[in-house]
Tab-separated table of C-alpha atoms in Angstrom:
chain	number	residue	atom	x	y	z
A	1	MET	CA	6.422	-10.349	-6.593
A	2	LYS	CA	3.878	-12.796	-5.090
A	3	ARG	CA	1.307	-11.184	-2.888
A	4	LYS	CA	2.307	-12.555	0.483
A	5	LEU	CA	6.038	-12.146	0.148
A	6	ALA	CA	5.384	-8.406	0.065
A	7	ALA	CA	2.743	-8.330	2.783
A	8	LEU	CA	2.862	-5.295	5.056
A	9	ALA	CA	1.674	-4.658	8.568
A	10	ALA	CA	-1.751	-2.992	8.720
A	11	ILE	CA	-0.616	-0.156	10.899
A	12	SER	CA	-0.606	3.441	9.678
A	13	LEU	CA	2.627	5.399	9.560
A	14	ALA	CA	1.083	8.079	11.682
A	15	SER	CA	0.272	5.557	14.447
A	16	LEU	CA	3.895	4.552	14.640
A	17	GLY	CA	5.055	8.104	15.213
A	18	LEU	CA	6.104	9.286	11.821
A	19	ALA	CA	4.415	12.542	12.507
A	20	ALA	CA	6.847	13.071	15.435
A	21	CYS	CA	10.616	13.272	15.689
A	22	THR	CA	12.394	10.185	14.515
A	23	SER	CA	14.894	8.550	16.823
A	24	GLY	CA	18.414	9.737	16.365
A	25	SER	CA	17.457	12.731	14.264
A	26	ASP	CA	16.183	16.295	14.669
A	27	ASN	CA	14.039	16.012	11.571
A	28	THR	CA	10.302	16.044	11.954
A	29	ALA	CA	8.112	14.293	9.416
A	30	GLY	CA	5.099	16.076	7.916
A	31	GLN	CA	1.935	16.277	9.905
A	32	SER	CA	-0.057	14.098	7.503
A	33	THR	CA	-3.398	12.434	8.210
A	34	ASP	CA	-3.810	8.892	7.043
A	35	PRO	CA	-6.039	9.076	3.921
A	36	GLY	CA	-7.446	5.645	4.803
A	37	GLU	CA	-9.310	7.012	7.810
A	38	LYS	CA	-11.822	8.875	5.561
A	39	GLY	CA	-11.211	6.984	2.350
A	40	PHE	CA	-12.648	8.111	-0.999
A	41	ASP	CA	-16.221	9.478	-1.106
A	42	VAL	CA	-18.089	7.304	-3.701
A	43	SER	CA	-21.496	8.903	-3.087
A	44	SER	CA	-21.472	10.992	-6.320
A	45	ILE	CA	-20.654	7.999	-8.599
A	46	LYS	CA	-23.610	7.160	-10.873
A	47	ALA	CA	-24.724	3.805	-12.075
A	48	ASP	CA	-24.033	3.013	-15.746
A	49	PRO	CA	-27.133	1.505	-17.406
A	50	GLU	CA	-25.103	-0.559	-19.865
A	51	ILE	CA	-22.891	-2.020	-17.194
A	52	GLN	CA	-26.000	-2.676	-14.948
A	53	LYS	CA	-27.245	-4.960	-17.672
A	54	LEU	CA	-24.035	-7.099	-17.344
A	55	VAL	CA	-24.393	-7.687	-13.590
A	56	PRO	CA	-25.637	-11.235	-12.711
A	57	GLN	CA	-29.205	-11.333	-11.345
A	58	ASN	CA	-28.205	-12.806	-8.013
A	59	ILE	CA	-25.884	-9.888	-7.281
A	60	LYS	CA	-28.528	-7.423	-8.399
A	61	ASP	CA	-30.989	-9.061	-6.052
A	62	ALA	CA	-28.607	-8.947	-3.160
A	63	GLY	CA	-27.718	-5.295	-3.935
A	64	VAL	CA	-24.182	-5.884	-2.631
A	65	LEU	CA	-20.849	-6.704	-4.252
A	66	LYS	CA	-18.920	-8.860	-1.656
A	67	ASN	CA	-15.134	-8.664	-1.718
A	68	GLY	CA	-12.661	-10.754	0.204
A	69	ALA	CA	-9.277	-9.346	1.064
A	70	SER	CA	-6.385	-9.897	3.472
A	71	THR	CA	-6.343	-6.471	5.015
A	72	ASP	CA	-2.611	-6.289	5.824
A	73	TYR	CA	-1.099	-4.578	2.795
A	74	ALA	CA	-1.175	-0.802	3.155
A	75	PRO	CA	-2.015	1.213	1.174
A	76	ALA	CA	-4.013	-1.246	-0.990
A	77	GLU	CA	-6.029	-2.867	1.805
A	78	PHE	CA	-5.548	-2.344	5.518
A	79	LYS	CA	-7.513	-1.567	8.647
A	80	LYS	CA	-8.363	1.847	10.012
A	81	GLU	CA	-7.127	2.936	13.419
A	82	ASP	CA	-10.111	1.142	14.981
A	83	GLY	CA	-8.420	-2.099	14.005
A	84	GLN	CA	-11.629	-3.368	12.377
A	85	THR	CA	-12.745	-1.375	9.360
A	86	PRO	CA	-11.130	-2.154	6.033
A	87	THR	CA	-9.723	0.761	3.974
A	88	GLY	CA	-7.207	1.373	1.186
A	89	TYR	CA	-7.336	1.969	-2.559
A	90	ASP	CA	-8.527	-1.554	-3.380
A	91	VAL	CA	-11.353	-1.233	-0.788
A	92	ASP	CA	-12.377	2.116	-2.234
A	93	MET	CA	-12.223	0.736	-5.732
A	94	VAL	CA	-14.646	-2.103	-4.779
A	95	LYS	CA	-17.101	0.586	-3.426
A	96	ALA	CA	-16.783	2.491	-6.730
A	97	ILE	CA	-17.348	-0.605	-8.825
A	98	ALA	CA	-20.447	-1.420	-6.935
A	99	LYS	CA	-21.834	2.128	-7.511
A	100	VAL	CA	-21.185	1.847	-11.324
A	101	MET	CA	-22.981	-1.406	-11.245
A	102	GLY	CA	-26.004	0.156	-9.638
A	103	LEU	CA	-25.673	-1.764	-6.391
A	104	LYS	CA	-26.303	-0.451	-2.890
A	105	GLU	CA	-22.658	-1.030	-1.703
A	106	GLY	CA	-19.455	-2.825	-2.149
A	107	THR	CA	-18.191	-4.529	0.973
A	108	THR	CA	-14.793	-5.872	1.969
A	109	THR	CA	-14.354	-8.578	4.537
A	110	HIS	CA	-11.021	-9.712	5.918
A	111	ALA	CA	-9.814	-13.305	5.391
A	112	GLU	CA	-6.390	-14.851	5.455
A	113	PHE	CA	-4.774	-14.505	2.069
A	114	ASP	CA	-4.155	-18.245	1.513
A	115	SER	CA	-7.877	-18.931	2.101
A	116	LEU	CA	-9.276	-16.338	-0.348
A	117	LEU	CA	-9.191	-17.971	-3.778
A	118	PRO	CA	-11.265	-21.121	-2.757
A	119	GLN	CA	-13.945	-18.739	-1.283
A	120	ILE	CA	-14.370	-16.520	-4.353
A	121	GLY	CA	-17.665	-17.499	-6.018
A	122	SER	CA	-19.175	-18.784	-2.769
A	123	LYS	CA	-18.571	-16.524	0.267
A	124	PHE	CA	-17.159	-13.700	-1.803
A	125	ASP	CA	-18.226	-12.449	-5.246
A	126	ILE	CA	-14.750	-11.061	-6.028
A	127	GLY	CA	-11.277	-10.996	-4.573
A	128	VAL	CA	-9.421	-7.673	-4.538
A	129	SER	CA	-6.376	-8.096	-2.370
A	130	ALA	CA	-3.348	-7.065	-4.431
A	131	PHE	CA	-3.387	-10.394	-6.257
A	132	THR	CA	-0.474	-10.753	-8.681
A	133	VAL	CA	-1.759	-11.902	-12.077
A	134	SER	CA	-0.095	-15.205	-12.997
A	135	LYS	CA	-0.671	-18.025	-15.371
A	136	GLU	CA	-1.417	-20.334	-12.391
A	137	ARG	CA	-4.091	-18.021	-11.002
A	138	GLU	CA	-5.620	-17.493	-14.402
A	139	ALA	CA	-5.965	-21.224	-14.763
A	140	GLN	CA	-8.102	-21.240	-11.567
A	141	ALA	CA	-10.064	-17.985	-11.953
A	142	ASN	CA	-10.823	-14.994	-14.158
A	143	MET	CA	-8.572	-11.973	-13.475
A	144	ILE	CA	-9.077	-8.368	-14.461
A	145	SER	CA	-5.925	-6.233	-14.414
A	146	TYR	CA	-5.991	-2.706	-13.024
A	147	ALA	CA	-2.550	-1.888	-11.625
A	148	GLU	CA	1.145	-2.660	-12.191
A	149	VAL	CA	3.356	-2.756	-9.125
A	150	GLY	CA	7.178	-3.105	-8.972
A	151	PHE	CA	9.972	-2.605	-6.540
A	152	SER	CA	11.031	1.024	-5.807
A	153	TYR	CA	13.691	2.733	-3.759
A	154	GLY	CA	12.725	5.501	-1.375
A	155	VAL	CA	15.297	7.941	0.010
A	156	PRO	CA	15.348	10.920	2.343
A	157	LYS	CA	14.121	14.145	0.868
A	158	GLY	CA	16.696	15.612	-1.523
A	159	ASN	CA	18.630	12.344	-1.656
A	160	PRO	CA	21.439	13.669	0.515
A	161	GLN	CA	23.619	10.626	0.080
A	162	LYS	CA	23.242	10.759	-3.714
A	163	PHE	CA	21.907	7.243	-3.736
A	164	ASP	CA	21.981	5.675	-7.225
A	165	PRO	CA	19.491	2.934	-7.726
A	166	LYS	CA	21.619	1.539	-10.440
A	167	ASP	CA	24.489	1.079	-8.008
A	168	PRO	CA	23.396	0.249	-4.435
A	169	CYS	CA	26.709	-1.350	-3.527
A	170	GLY	CA	28.141	-0.134	-0.233
A	171	LYS	CA	24.899	1.665	0.787
A	172	THR	CA	22.768	1.087	3.829
A	173	ILE	CA	19.309	-0.084	2.825
A	174	GLY	CA	16.342	-1.000	4.977
A	175	VAL	CA	13.797	-3.636	4.065
A	176	GLN	CA	10.916	-5.491	5.687
A	177	THR	CA	11.731	-9.027	6.685
A	178	GLY	CA	10.160	-11.839	4.778
A	179	THR	CA	9.388	-9.764	1.702
A	180	ALA	CA	10.452	-10.251	-1.872
A	181	GLN	CA	12.495	-7.087	-1.514
A	182	HIS	CA	14.488	-8.659	1.306
A	183	GLU	CA	15.407	-11.554	-0.910
A	184	ALA	CA	16.200	-9.158	-3.763
A	185	ILE	CA	18.511	-6.944	-1.799
A	186	GLU	CA	20.436	-9.953	-0.479
A	187	ALA	CA	20.886	-11.129	-4.045
A	188	LEU	CA	22.035	-7.674	-5.146
A	189	SER	CA	24.566	-7.543	-2.235
A	190	LYS	CA	26.035	-10.831	-3.355
A	191	LYS	CA	26.374	-9.545	-6.858
A	192	CYS	CA	28.187	-6.481	-5.443
A	193	THR	CA	30.763	-8.618	-3.646
A	194	ASP	CA	31.051	-10.981	-6.683
A	195	ASP	CA	31.940	-7.896	-8.713
A	196	GLY	CA	34.585	-6.779	-6.242
A	197	LYS	CA	32.498	-3.977	-4.730
A	198	LYS	CA	31.390	-3.358	-1.179
A	199	ALA	CA	28.482	-5.342	0.094
A	200	ILE	CA	25.126	-3.583	0.849
A	201	SER	CA	24.556	-3.041	4.511
A	202	ILE	CA	21.107	-4.554	4.803
A	203	LYS	CA	18.957	-3.466	7.672
A	204	PRO	CA	15.903	-5.783	8.080
A	205	HIS	CA	12.901	-4.770	10.190
A	206	LYS	CA	9.666	-6.594	11.037
A	207	LEU	CA	7.611	-3.540	9.967
A	208	GLN	CA	8.157	-1.399	6.903
A	209	THR	CA	7.049	1.536	8.969
A	210	GLU	CA	10.164	1.049	11.174
A	211	VAL	CA	12.339	1.239	8.023
A	212	THR	CA	10.548	4.371	6.950
A	213	GLN	CA	11.381	6.072	10.244
A	214	LYS	CA	15.050	5.290	9.757
A	215	VAL	CA	15.060	6.665	6.240
A	216	VAL	CA	13.280	9.867	7.282
A	217	GLY	CA	15.975	10.224	10.057
A	218	LYS	CA	18.735	9.733	7.492
A	219	GLN	CA	20.094	6.754	9.289
A	220	TYR	CA	19.587	4.624	6.179
A	221	ASP	CA	20.494	5.696	2.722
A	222	ALA	CA	17.383	4.072	1.264
A	223	THR	CA	14.601	1.560	1.499
A	224	LEU	CA	13.464	-0.995	-1.098
A	225	ALA	CA	9.681	-1.737	-1.092
A	226	ASP	CA	6.767	-2.138	-3.426
A	227	SER	CA	6.192	1.053	-5.414
A	228	PRO	CA	2.761	1.847	-3.862
A	229	VAL	CA	4.304	1.404	-0.416
A	230	VAL	CA	6.970	3.973	-1.214
A	231	GLY	CA	4.320	6.294	-2.623
A	232	TYR	CA	2.318	5.902	0.563
A	233	ALA	CA	5.430	6.701	2.684
A	234	VAL	CA	5.905	9.851	0.594
A	235	LYS	CA	2.348	10.827	1.376
A	236	MET	CA	2.317	9.928	5.010
A	237	THR	CA	5.625	11.663	5.845
A	238	GLY	CA	4.730	14.911	4.107
A	239	GLY	CA	7.401	14.462	1.430
A	240	GLN	CA	10.243	13.616	3.846
A	241	ILE	CA	10.772	10.531	1.632
A	242	GLU	CA	11.031	10.570	-2.165
A	243	GLN	CA	11.183	7.919	-4.728
A	244	VAL	CA	14.304	7.570	-6.859
A	245	GLY	CA	14.545	5.660	-10.186
A	246	GLU	CA	11.829	3.755	-11.977
A	247	PRO	CA	10.035	0.689	-10.532
A	248	PHE	CA	11.543	-2.615	-11.538
A	249	ASP	CA	10.457	-6.294	-11.475
A	250	THR	CA	6.889	-5.132	-12.139
A	251	ALA	CA	3.861	-7.330	-12.108
A	252	LEU	CA	0.177	-6.869	-12.825
A	253	HIS	CA	-2.393	-6.817	-10.040
A	254	GLY	CA	-5.891	-8.034	-10.829
A	255	VAL	CA	-9.408	-8.540	-9.504
A	256	VAL	CA	-10.259	-12.218	-9.076
A	257	VAL	CA	-13.668	-13.633	-10.174
A	258	ALA	CA	-14.710	-17.232	-10.136
A	259	LYS	CA	-13.752	-19.131	-13.322
A	260	ASN	CA	-17.365	-20.207	-14.015
A	261	ASN	CA	-18.707	-16.628	-13.763
A	262	GLU	CA	-17.612	-14.930	-16.925
A	263	GLN	CA	-20.709	-12.677	-16.759
A	264	LEU	CA	-19.545	-11.054	-13.554
A	265	ALA	CA	-15.950	-10.923	-14.807
A	266	LYS	CA	-17.112	-8.839	-17.864
A	267	ALA	CA	-19.211	-6.599	-15.637
A	268	VAL	CA	-16.252	-5.949	-13.372
A	269	GLN	CA	-13.972	-5.357	-16.337
A	270	ALA	CA	-16.439	-2.834	-17.783
A	271	ALA	CA	-16.881	-1.056	-14.425
A	272	ILE	CA	-13.158	-0.718	-13.857
A	273	GLN	CA	-12.640	0.522	-17.416
A	274	LYS	CA	-15.321	3.218	-16.939
A	275	LEU	CA	-13.677	4.278	-13.599
A	276	MET	CA	-10.308	4.425	-15.417
A	277	ASP	CA	-11.770	6.461	-18.294
A	278	ASP	CA	-13.600	9.041	-16.197
A	279	GLY	CA	-10.610	9.657	-13.835
A	280	THR	CA	-12.245	8.261	-10.690
A	281	LEU	CA	-9.682	5.537	-10.158
A	282	LYS	CA	-6.896	7.990	-10.603
A	283	LYS	CA	-8.405	10.069	-7.849
A	284	ILE	CA	-8.638	7.049	-5.609
A	285	PHE	CA	-5.097	5.917	-6.197
A	286	THR	CA	-3.780	9.487	-5.813
A	287	LEU	CA	-5.385	9.731	-2.392
A	288	TYR	CA	-3.028	6.968	-1.223
A	289	GLY	CA	0.024	8.099	-3.204
A	290	ALA	CA	-0.259	5.101	-5.518
A	291	GLN	CA	-1.310	6.806	-8.733
A	292	ASP	CA	1.795	5.626	-10.625
A	293	ALA	CA	0.683	1.989	-10.256
A	294	LEU	CA	-2.672	2.483	-11.960
A	295	LYS	CA	-3.156	1.129	-15.544
A	296	ASP	CA	-5.225	2.782	-18.184
A	297	LYS	CA	-6.782	-0.467	-19.550
A	298	ALA	CA	-8.589	-3.145	-17.606
A	299	GLU	CA	-7.841	-6.498	-19.369
A	300	LEU	CA	-9.666	-9.791	-18.735
A	301	ASN	CA	-7.143	-12.577	-18.241
A	302	PRO	CA	-4.250	-10.655	-19.743
A	303	ALA	CA	-1.299	-12.553	-21.200
A	304	VAL	CA	1.484	-12.848	-18.605
A	305	ASP	CA	4.881	-14.670	-18.502
């Protein structure tokens, strides 16, 4: 599940009309407000003296922890309705990390995903942009794990078609074009026909939000997307979508720090672990419906396949 294969449009579900009647259906989605518009309030988070000691002097002097992110992957990092301001659970986590470090603020600036890694350690102090932890990336940079994301199925509330994630053959499933899930569902459909079963009726859309509308309206039996994306859809539709089965093909997500800055990497690791231990990160992730993705241990350069 490489980061850009699963990139999502930075448009809130509410802005695409999921709070109104869906086409071809009399069902109305829940009147939910996008949590990203307010984000998580980090003002009460206190600095940790021991973690402050770990922070490199140049960052202490600047008073700011600068994050680079490609803000097109709701609910991890995306833009508010103004089309400019970054928001999401990764963005809020950066603000929380900065507070624990005793800094004035943690900022997130948009940059194209493919350009991020070379700029970490120069333009940006860290990269928090739903980076999948991989051996290749760990050879180039330090990575601190904080979440584990997999593929998940979302179905209409109550699973009226009795969709079985273990047997999707013959079902109508919506996916976002160009994603890892699109590739996966095509492979699953081929396996169905190879086994003498009905092919999956695959319904690709440019935007995941379009797929969500069709699932809420019961025009599709299910959608396949990243697990936080399904959780976000549950949140944004007021429970008109629910997740079925357990996430599969999971991969760790990690914060990126320059390879030559182990001091900052250890400070980030300590800050994330503190936020895990005191429950702050769970609150942040829960705000966006992504709490199931959160890990309970922040590892520096964890072993991965």
